[in-house]
Coordinates of C-alpha atoms and ligand atoms in Angstrom, one line a residue:
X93 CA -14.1 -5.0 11.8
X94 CA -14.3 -1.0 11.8
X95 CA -13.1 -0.3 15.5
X96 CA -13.2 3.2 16.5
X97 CA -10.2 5.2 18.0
X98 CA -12.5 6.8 20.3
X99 CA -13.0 10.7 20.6
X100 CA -12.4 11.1 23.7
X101 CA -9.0 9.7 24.0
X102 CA -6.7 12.4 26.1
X103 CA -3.9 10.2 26.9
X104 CA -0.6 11.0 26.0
X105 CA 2.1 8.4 26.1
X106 CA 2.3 5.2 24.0
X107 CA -0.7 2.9 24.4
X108 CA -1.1 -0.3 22.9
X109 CA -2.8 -1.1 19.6
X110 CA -4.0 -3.2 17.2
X111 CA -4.2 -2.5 13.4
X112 CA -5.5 -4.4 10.7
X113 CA -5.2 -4.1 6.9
X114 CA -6.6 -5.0 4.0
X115 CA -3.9 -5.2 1.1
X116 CA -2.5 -6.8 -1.8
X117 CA -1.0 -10.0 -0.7
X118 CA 2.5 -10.0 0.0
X119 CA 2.4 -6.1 1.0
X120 CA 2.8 -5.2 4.8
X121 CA 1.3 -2.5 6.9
X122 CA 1.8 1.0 6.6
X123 CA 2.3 3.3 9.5
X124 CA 0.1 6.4 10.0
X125 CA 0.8 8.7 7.5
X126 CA 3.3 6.7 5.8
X127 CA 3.0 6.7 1.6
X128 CA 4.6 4.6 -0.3
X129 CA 8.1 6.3 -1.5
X130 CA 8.1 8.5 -4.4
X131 CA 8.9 6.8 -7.7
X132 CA 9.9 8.1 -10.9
X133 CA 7.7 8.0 -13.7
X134 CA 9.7 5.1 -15.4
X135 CA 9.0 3.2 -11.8
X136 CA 5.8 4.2 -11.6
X137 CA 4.7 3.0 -15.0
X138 CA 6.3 -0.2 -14.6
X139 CA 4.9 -0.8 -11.1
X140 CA 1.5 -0.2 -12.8
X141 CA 2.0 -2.4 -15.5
X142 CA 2.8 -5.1 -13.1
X143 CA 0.1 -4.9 -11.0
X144 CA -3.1 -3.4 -12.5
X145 CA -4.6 -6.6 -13.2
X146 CA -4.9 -8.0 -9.8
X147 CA -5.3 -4.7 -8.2
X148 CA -8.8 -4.6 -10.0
X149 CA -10.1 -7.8 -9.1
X150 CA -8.7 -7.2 -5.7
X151 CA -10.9 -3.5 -5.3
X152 CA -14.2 -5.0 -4.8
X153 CA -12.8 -7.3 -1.4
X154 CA -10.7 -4.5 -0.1
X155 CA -11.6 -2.6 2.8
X156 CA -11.1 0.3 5.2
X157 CA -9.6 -0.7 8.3
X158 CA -8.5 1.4 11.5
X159 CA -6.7 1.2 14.2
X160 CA -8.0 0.1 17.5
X161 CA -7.4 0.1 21.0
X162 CA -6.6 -3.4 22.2
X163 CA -7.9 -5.3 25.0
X164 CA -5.5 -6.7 27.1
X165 CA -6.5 -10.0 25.8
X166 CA -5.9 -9.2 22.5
X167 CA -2.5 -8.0 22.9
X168 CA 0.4 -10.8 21.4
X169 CA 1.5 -11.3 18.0
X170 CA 0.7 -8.9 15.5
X171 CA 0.1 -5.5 17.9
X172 CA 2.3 -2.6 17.6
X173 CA 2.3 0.1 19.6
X174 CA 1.0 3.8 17.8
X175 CA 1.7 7.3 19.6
X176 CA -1.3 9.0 20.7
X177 CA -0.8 12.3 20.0
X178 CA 0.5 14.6 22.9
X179 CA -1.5 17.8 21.7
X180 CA -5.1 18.1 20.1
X181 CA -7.0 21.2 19.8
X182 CA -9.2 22.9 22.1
X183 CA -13.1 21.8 21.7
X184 CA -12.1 19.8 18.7
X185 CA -14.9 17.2 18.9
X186 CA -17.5 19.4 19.8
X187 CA -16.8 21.4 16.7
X188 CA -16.7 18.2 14.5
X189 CA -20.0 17.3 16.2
X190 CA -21.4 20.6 15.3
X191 CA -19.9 20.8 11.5
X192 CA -21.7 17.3 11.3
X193 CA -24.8 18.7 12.3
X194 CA -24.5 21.7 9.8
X195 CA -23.7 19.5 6.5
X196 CA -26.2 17.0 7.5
X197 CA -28.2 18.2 4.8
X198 CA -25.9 16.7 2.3
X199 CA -26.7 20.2 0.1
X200 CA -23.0 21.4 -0.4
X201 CA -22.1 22.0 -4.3
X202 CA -19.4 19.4 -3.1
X203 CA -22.3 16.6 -2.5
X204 CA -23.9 16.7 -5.5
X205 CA -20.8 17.5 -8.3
X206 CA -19.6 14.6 -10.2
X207 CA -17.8 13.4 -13.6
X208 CA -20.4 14.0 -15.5
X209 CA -20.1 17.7 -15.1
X210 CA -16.5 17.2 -17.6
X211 CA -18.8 17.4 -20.3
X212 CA -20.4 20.7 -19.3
X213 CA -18.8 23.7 -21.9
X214 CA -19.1 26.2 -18.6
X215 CA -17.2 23.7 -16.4
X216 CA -14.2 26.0 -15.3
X217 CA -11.2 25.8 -15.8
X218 CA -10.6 24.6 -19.0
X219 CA -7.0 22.8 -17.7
X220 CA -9.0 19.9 -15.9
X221 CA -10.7 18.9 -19.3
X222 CA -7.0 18.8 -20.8
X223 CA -5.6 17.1 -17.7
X224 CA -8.9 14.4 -18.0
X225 CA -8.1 13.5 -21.9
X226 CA -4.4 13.3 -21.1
X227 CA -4.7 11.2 -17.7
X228 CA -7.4 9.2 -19.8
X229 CA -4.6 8.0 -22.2
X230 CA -1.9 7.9 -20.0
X231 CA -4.7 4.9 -17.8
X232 CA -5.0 3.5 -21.0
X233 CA -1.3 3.0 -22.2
X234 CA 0.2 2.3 -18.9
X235 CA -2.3 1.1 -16.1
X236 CA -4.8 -1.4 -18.8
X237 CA -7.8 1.5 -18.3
X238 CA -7.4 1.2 -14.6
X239 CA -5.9 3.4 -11.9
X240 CA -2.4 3.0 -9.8
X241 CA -2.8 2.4 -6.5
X242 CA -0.1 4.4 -4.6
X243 CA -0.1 8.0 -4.2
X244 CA 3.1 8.6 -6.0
X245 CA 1.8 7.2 -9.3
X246 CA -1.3 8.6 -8.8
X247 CA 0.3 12.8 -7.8
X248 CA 2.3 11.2 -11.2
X249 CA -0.4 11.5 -13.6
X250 CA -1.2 15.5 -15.4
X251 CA -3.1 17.5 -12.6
X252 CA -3.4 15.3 -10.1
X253 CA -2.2 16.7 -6.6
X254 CA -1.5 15.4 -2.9
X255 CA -5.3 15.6 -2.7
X256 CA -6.7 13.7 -5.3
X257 CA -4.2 11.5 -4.9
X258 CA -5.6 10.5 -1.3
X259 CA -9.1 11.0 -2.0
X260 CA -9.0 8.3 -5.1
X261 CA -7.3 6.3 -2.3
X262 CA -9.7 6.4 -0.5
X263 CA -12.4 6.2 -2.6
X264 CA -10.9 3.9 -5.2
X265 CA -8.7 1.2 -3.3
X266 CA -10.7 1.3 0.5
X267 CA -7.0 2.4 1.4
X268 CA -6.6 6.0 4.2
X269 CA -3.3 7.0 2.4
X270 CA -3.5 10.6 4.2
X271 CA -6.1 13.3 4.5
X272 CA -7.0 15.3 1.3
X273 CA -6.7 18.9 1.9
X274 CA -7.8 21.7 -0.7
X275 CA -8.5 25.6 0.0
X276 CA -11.4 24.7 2.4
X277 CA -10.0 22.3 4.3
X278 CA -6.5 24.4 4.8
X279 CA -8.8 27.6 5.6
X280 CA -11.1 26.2 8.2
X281 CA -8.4 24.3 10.3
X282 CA -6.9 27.3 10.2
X283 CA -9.7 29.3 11.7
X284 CA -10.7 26.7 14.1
X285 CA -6.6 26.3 15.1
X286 CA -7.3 22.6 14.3
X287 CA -3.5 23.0 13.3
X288 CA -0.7 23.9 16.1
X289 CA 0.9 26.7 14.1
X290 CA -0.6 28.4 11.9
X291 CA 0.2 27.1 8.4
X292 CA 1.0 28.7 4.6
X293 CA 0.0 25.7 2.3
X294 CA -2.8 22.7 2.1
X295 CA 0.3 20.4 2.2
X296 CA 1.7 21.8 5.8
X297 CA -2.2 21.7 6.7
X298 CA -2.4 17.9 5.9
X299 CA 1.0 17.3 7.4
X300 CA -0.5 19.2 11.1
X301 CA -3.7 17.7 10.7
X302 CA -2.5 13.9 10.6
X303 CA -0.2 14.7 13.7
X304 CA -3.4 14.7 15.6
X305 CA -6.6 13.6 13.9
X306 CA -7.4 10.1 14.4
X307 CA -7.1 8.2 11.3
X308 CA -10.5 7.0 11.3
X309 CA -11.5 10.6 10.3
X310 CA -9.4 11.1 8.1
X311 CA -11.4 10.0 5.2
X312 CA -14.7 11.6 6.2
X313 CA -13.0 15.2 7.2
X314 CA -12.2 16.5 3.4
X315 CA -16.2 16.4 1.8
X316 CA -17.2 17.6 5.7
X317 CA -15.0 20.4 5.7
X318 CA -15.5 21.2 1.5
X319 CA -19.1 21.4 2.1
X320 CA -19.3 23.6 5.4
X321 CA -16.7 25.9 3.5
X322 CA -18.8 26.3 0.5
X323 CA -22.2 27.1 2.7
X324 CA -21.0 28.9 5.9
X325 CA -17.0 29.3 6.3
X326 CA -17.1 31.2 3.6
X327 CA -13.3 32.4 2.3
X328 CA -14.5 35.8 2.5
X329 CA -17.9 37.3 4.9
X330 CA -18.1 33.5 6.8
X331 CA -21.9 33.3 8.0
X332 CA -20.6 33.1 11.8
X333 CA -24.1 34.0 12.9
X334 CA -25.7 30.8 11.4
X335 CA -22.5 28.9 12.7
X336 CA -23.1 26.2 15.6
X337 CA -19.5 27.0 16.6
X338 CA -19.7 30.7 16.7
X339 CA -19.0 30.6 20.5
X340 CA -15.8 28.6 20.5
X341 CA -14.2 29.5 17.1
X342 CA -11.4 31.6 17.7
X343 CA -11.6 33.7 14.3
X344 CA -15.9 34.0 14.8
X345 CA -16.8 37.5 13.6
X346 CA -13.3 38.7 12.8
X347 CA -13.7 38.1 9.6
Ligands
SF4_673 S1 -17.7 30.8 13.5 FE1 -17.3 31.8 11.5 S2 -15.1 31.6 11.1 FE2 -15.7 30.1 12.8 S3 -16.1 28.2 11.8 FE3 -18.0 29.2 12.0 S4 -18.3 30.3 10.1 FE4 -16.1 29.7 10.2

């Protein structure tokens, strides 16, 4: 069922698609890059305490789904037509292709960290150990040891951001919410001009990025992008000269 929006799709104008979604009965489909609309905590908590039991027996059957491009056979009830975007950057899948081919190792600090490092005494900083006991509770109390499953109960909870949020999403609930951008990410679209304008925040670099990026990358481009950051971008001295995309990054050897 995962149909790919392809990569080489240059098109601009509206073409025809078909999306399908796996969700909690009753819910309808989301448009790209659509959240769900902010609530307040009092909202949040209640719509957690409504729905955490379901939502976990649900988890296990749920499943990433993308959009597709239609055949004209397929077209009828239940299609709706999705913008392609009218501007992508230059060389953009050939510098995918080449990042992919960098991190395909899977030996990034990002690969191999997990939860178990929150009992390590040198884990900085010490404010994610507070925010973990307090979020810890809070699961407890409100969502019955289980997680919410919309991004603004989830950006709700003590230190969790816009990119948590998507990447337990994601991770959690099969669900592409939005791509999760951190200090990496916001850094190396930057350099590559993967983003139109240049941009001041991880927050304008998600907003840029999901103007263009297919949605079927948008899970796989945060650990991608984390990874090559901590290895080769580097935020300060990048390794250009070890870079595949040396020859078509616009900030190669600038730096
Ligand atoms: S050429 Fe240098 S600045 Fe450009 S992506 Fe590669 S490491 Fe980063």
């Amino acid at each position: 069922m995962c149909c790919r929006l392809e990569f080489g799709m240059k098109a601009s104008g509206m073409r025809m698609v078909t999306r399908s979604w796996s969700r909690e009965p009753g819910a309808g489909p989301r448009g790209i890059g659509e959240e769900a609309a902010p609530l307040g905590r009092g909202e949040a908590a209640a719509e957690g305490r409504k729905s955490h039991r379901p939502m976990r027996r649900q988890r296990k059957a749920q499943s990433l789904s993308v959009a597709y491009e239609a055949s004209d056979d397929e077209k009828g009830e239940g299609t709706e037509l999705l913008k392609v975007p009218s501007w992508e950057p230059q060389d953009w899948q050939q510098q995918l292709a080449n990042i992919r081919t960098m991190r395909s190792g899977k030996d990034a600090p990002v690969d191999q960290l997990g939860a178990e490092h929150c009992y390590d005494p040198s884990a900085p900083p010490k404010n994610k150990v507070k925010y973990i006991k307090q979020t810890s509770a809070i699961l407890q109390q409100r969502y019955g040891g289980d997680i919410p499953a919309s991004v603004a109960e989830l950006v709700a909870l003590p230190g969790v951001g816009p990119k948590m949020a998507h990447l337990a999403m994601a991770v959690a609930w099969g669900t592409v919410s939005g791509i999760a951008v951190d200090t990496h990410v916001h850094r190396i679209a930057n350099r590559l001009k993967w983003t139109k304008k240049v941009t001041k925040s991880p927050e304008e670099t998600r907003r840029a990025l999901e103007e263009w990026l297919p949605r079927n990358l948008w899970s796989e481009i945060n650990g991608l992008l984390v990874g090559f950051g901590q290895q080769t971008c580097l935020p300060v001295r990048p390794r250009c000269q070890a870079c595949l995309n040396q020859a078509m990054c616009p900030a190669a050897h600038r730096l």
